[in-house]
XYZ file of N, CA and C in Angstrom:
273
model
N 103.219 32.697 85.516
C 102.430 32.086 83.876
C 104.004 31.444 83.058
N 104.067 30.265 83.495
C 105.078 28.890 82.247
C 105.145 29.562 81.175
N 106.049 30.205 80.851
C 106.826 29.963 79.273
C 107.323 28.721 78.540
N 107.615 28.613 77.140
C 108.043 27.317 76.524
C 109.288 27.475 76.052
N 109.718 26.366 76.497
C 111.612 26.702 75.990
C 111.292 25.351 74.294
N 112.845 25.348 74.112
C 112.857 24.752 73.222
C 112.638 22.809 73.729
N 112.080 22.424 74.155
C 111.395 21.192 74.477
C 110.451 21.249 73.929
N 109.070 22.363 74.262
C 107.928 22.221 73.465
C 108.467 22.478 71.509
N 109.237 23.316 70.966
C 109.735 22.485 69.771
C 110.200 21.362 69.421
N 111.104 20.277 70.105
C 110.790 18.735 69.987
C 109.733 18.119 70.064
N 108.878 18.299 70.956
C 107.964 17.684 71.222
C 106.519 17.999 69.686
N 106.635 19.212 69.022
C 106.299 19.481 67.891
C 106.684 18.567 67.251
N 108.445 18.851 66.956
C 109.150 17.974 66.240
C 108.499 16.006 66.098
N 108.059 15.717 67.473
C 107.543 14.250 67.339
C 105.939 14.690 66.617
N 105.280 15.359 66.579
C 103.602 15.273 65.980
C 104.284 15.250 64.811
N 105.039 15.580 64.677
C 105.378 16.476 62.563
C 105.350 14.792 62.542
N 106.274 14.359 63.242
C 107.273 13.145 62.400
C 106.180 11.732 62.603
N 105.645 12.055 63.388
C 104.707 11.158 63.463
C 103.533 11.149 62.159
N 102.902 11.869 62.102
C 102.368 12.715 61.207
C 102.219 12.748 59.928
N 103.943 12.577 59.529
C 104.201 12.626 58.421
C 104.476 11.102 57.938
N 104.864 10.184 59.057
C 104.958 8.441 59.279
C 103.473 8.094 58.513
N 102.759 8.120 59.818
C 101.105 8.115 59.804
C 99.947 8.465 59.126
N 99.787 8.974 59.098
C 98.826 10.314 57.955
C 98.292 10.954 59.076
N 98.000 11.046 60.090
C 97.472 11.988 61.438
C 98.122 12.194 62.774
N 97.466 13.048 63.480
C 98.697 13.216 64.736
C 98.546 12.135 64.951
N 99.255 12.107 66.446
C 99.803 11.212 67.274
C 98.192 11.261 68.384
N 97.642 11.826 68.606
C 96.244 11.061 69.835
C 94.990 12.237 69.391
N 94.863 12.084 68.016
C 94.133 12.717 66.572
C 92.712 12.189 67.313
N 91.728 12.805 67.823
C 90.410 12.690 68.075
C 89.560 13.829 67.152
N 88.396 13.054 66.749
C 87.347 14.356 66.480
C 86.852 14.959 67.625
N 86.641 14.670 68.267
C 86.260 15.294 69.591
C 87.331 16.028 70.087
N 87.362 17.688 69.755
C 88.117 17.909 70.444
C 88.951 18.392 71.446
N 87.830 18.417 72.619
C 88.285 18.388 74.279
C 88.373 16.753 74.482
N 88.220 15.818 73.761
C 89.173 14.162 74.289
C 90.152 13.643 73.654
N 90.587 14.496 72.633
C 91.670 15.023 72.062
C 93.224 15.689 72.743
N 92.365 16.779 73.588
C 93.123 17.883 74.467
C 93.737 16.692 75.469
N 92.166 15.787 75.988
C 92.786 14.216 77.108
C 93.907 13.341 77.272
N 93.792 13.304 75.870
C 94.256 11.982 75.266
C 95.674 12.970 75.012
N 95.895 14.348 74.809
C 97.414 14.738 74.721
C 98.619 14.915 75.997
N 97.110 15.103 77.105
C 97.754 15.193 78.529
C 98.010 13.903 79.077
N 96.972 13.329 78.329
C 96.993 11.864 79.345
C 97.843 10.270 79.368
N 97.581 10.554 77.190
C 98.506 9.216 76.985
C 99.201 9.367 76.384
N 99.517 7.637 76.068
C 101.313 7.256 75.301
C 101.040 6.989 74.136
N 101.851 7.557 73.380
C 101.706 7.673 71.768
C 101.589 6.315 71.743
N 100.301 5.575 70.735
C 100.644 4.104 70.328
C 100.691 4.495 68.780
N 101.149 2.993 67.758
C 101.192 3.423 66.515
C 100.359 2.065 66.346
N 99.856 2.960 65.091
C 99.148 1.566 64.267
C 100.198 0.191 63.599
N 99.654 -0.828 62.973
C 100.193 -1.789 62.256
C 99.964 -0.963 61.163
N 99.547 -0.513 60.252
C 100.051 -0.215 59.004
C 99.942 1.198 58.903
N 100.794 1.723 58.088
C 102.027 1.476 58.083
C 102.614 0.833 58.663
N 103.953 -0.010 58.797
C 105.065 -0.372 59.869
C 105.751 0.738 59.920
N 106.499 0.680 61.052
C 107.693 1.936 61.510
C 108.912 1.061 62.218
N 109.768 1.176 61.496
C 110.529 1.404 61.606
C 110.737 1.060 63.360
N 111.388 -0.025 64.125
C 111.617 0.604 66.065
C 112.629 1.231 65.961
N 113.460 2.196 65.415
C 113.921 3.247 65.138
C 112.726 5.099 65.012
N 111.656 4.276 64.488
C 111.222 5.593 64.165
C 110.262 5.861 65.240
N 110.142 4.553 65.655
C 108.946 4.597 66.951
C 110.182 5.160 68.160
N 111.010 4.833 68.370
C 111.644 5.465 69.356
C 111.742 6.788 69.392
N 112.300 7.296 68.213
C 112.614 8.991 68.387
C 111.570 9.736 69.005
N 110.805 9.073 68.322
C 108.685 9.824 68.420
C 108.452 9.360 69.676
N 108.601 8.685 70.474
C 107.897 8.078 71.634
C 109.255 9.529 72.760
N 110.420 9.263 72.261
C 111.059 10.037 73.309
C 110.950 11.516 73.162
N 110.661 11.613 71.927
C 110.392 13.368 71.652
C 108.164 13.570 72.220
N 108.123 12.584 72.096
C 106.721 12.783 72.716
C 106.164 12.687 74.312
N 107.771 12.571 74.831
C 107.777 12.214 76.334
C 106.949 13.327 77.369
N 106.148 13.735 78.100
C 104.964 14.310 78.936
C 106.157 15.261 79.378
N 106.721 15.024 80.320
C 107.611 15.413 81.179
C 108.935 16.251 80.264
N 109.019 17.848 80.130
C 109.609 18.280 79.299
C 111.510 18.136 79.401
N 111.092 17.933 80.900
C 113.117 17.685 81.529
C 113.449 16.320 80.823
N 112.792 15.078 80.685
C 113.123 14.082 80.563
C 112.974 13.877 78.562
N 112.181 14.996 78.434
C 111.718 14.275 76.638
C 113.706 14.728 75.894
N 113.561 14.216 74.988
C 114.783 14.068 73.868
C 115.031 15.550 73.417
N 116.550 16.230 73.455
C 116.547 17.231 73.432
C 116.707 18.166 74.401
N 116.413 17.983 75.598
C 116.173 18.552 77.048
C 117.049 18.804 77.037
N 118.548 18.214 76.748
C 120.191 18.460 77.091
C 120.760 19.279 75.819
N 119.490 18.907 74.547
C 120.575 19.981 73.283
C 120.151 19.673 72.114
N 120.327 19.645 71.166
C 120.448 19.055 70.227
C 121.025 17.986 69.152
N 121.705 18.225 69.626
C 122.859 16.929 69.588
C 122.241 15.329 70.224
N 121.235 15.230 71.253
C 120.557 14.377 71.411
C 120.199 13.640 70.907
N 119.425 14.493 70.103
C 118.058 13.880 68.977
C 119.222 13.845 67.812
N 120.152 14.563 67.433
C 120.901 14.181 65.960
C 122.007 12.794 66.468
N 121.823 12.453 67.644
C 122.602 10.794 67.875
C 122.126 9.915 68.243
N 120.287 10.580 68.096
C 119.549 9.133 68.150
C 119.825 8.673 66.651
N 119.159 6.866 66.507
C 120.078 6.262 65.793
C 118.764 5.994 64.163
N 117.616 7.137 64.590
C 116.651 7.194 63.496
C 117.672 7.913 62.586
N 119.091 8.600 62.868
C 119.705 9.687 62.027
C 120.666 9.284 61.573
N 121.415 8.026 61.976
C 122.549 6.736 62.261
C 123.387 7.445 60.545
N 122.106 7.103 58.919
C 123.147 8.005 58.221
C 122.611 9.346 57.536
N 122.650 10.023 58.600
C 122.883 11.462 58.135
C 124.076 11.975 58.533
N 124.705 12.966 57.721
C 125.905 13.246 57.564
C 125.792 15.116 58.143
N 125.685 14.949 59.950
C 125.294 16.907 59.670
C 126.767 17.618 59.302
């Protein structure tokens, strides 16, 4: 059995950011089987409304990378804190 690490938390953070900014989950579909397929096989897409900044889109894309070893945060939280989307945050 394969366990989950911190990178699954970063995936969840990416879905949370997307939902807070867009209003629905990133791979939402009323058909649950199709939604699971979208999560597994699709790249995240952004609607034209509401408009998101390039930095917001970038951090979400990097948090929703399928391969957990390539996902933003795989090498620690400093990767995420250093992302341009957080540039105005005084950690």
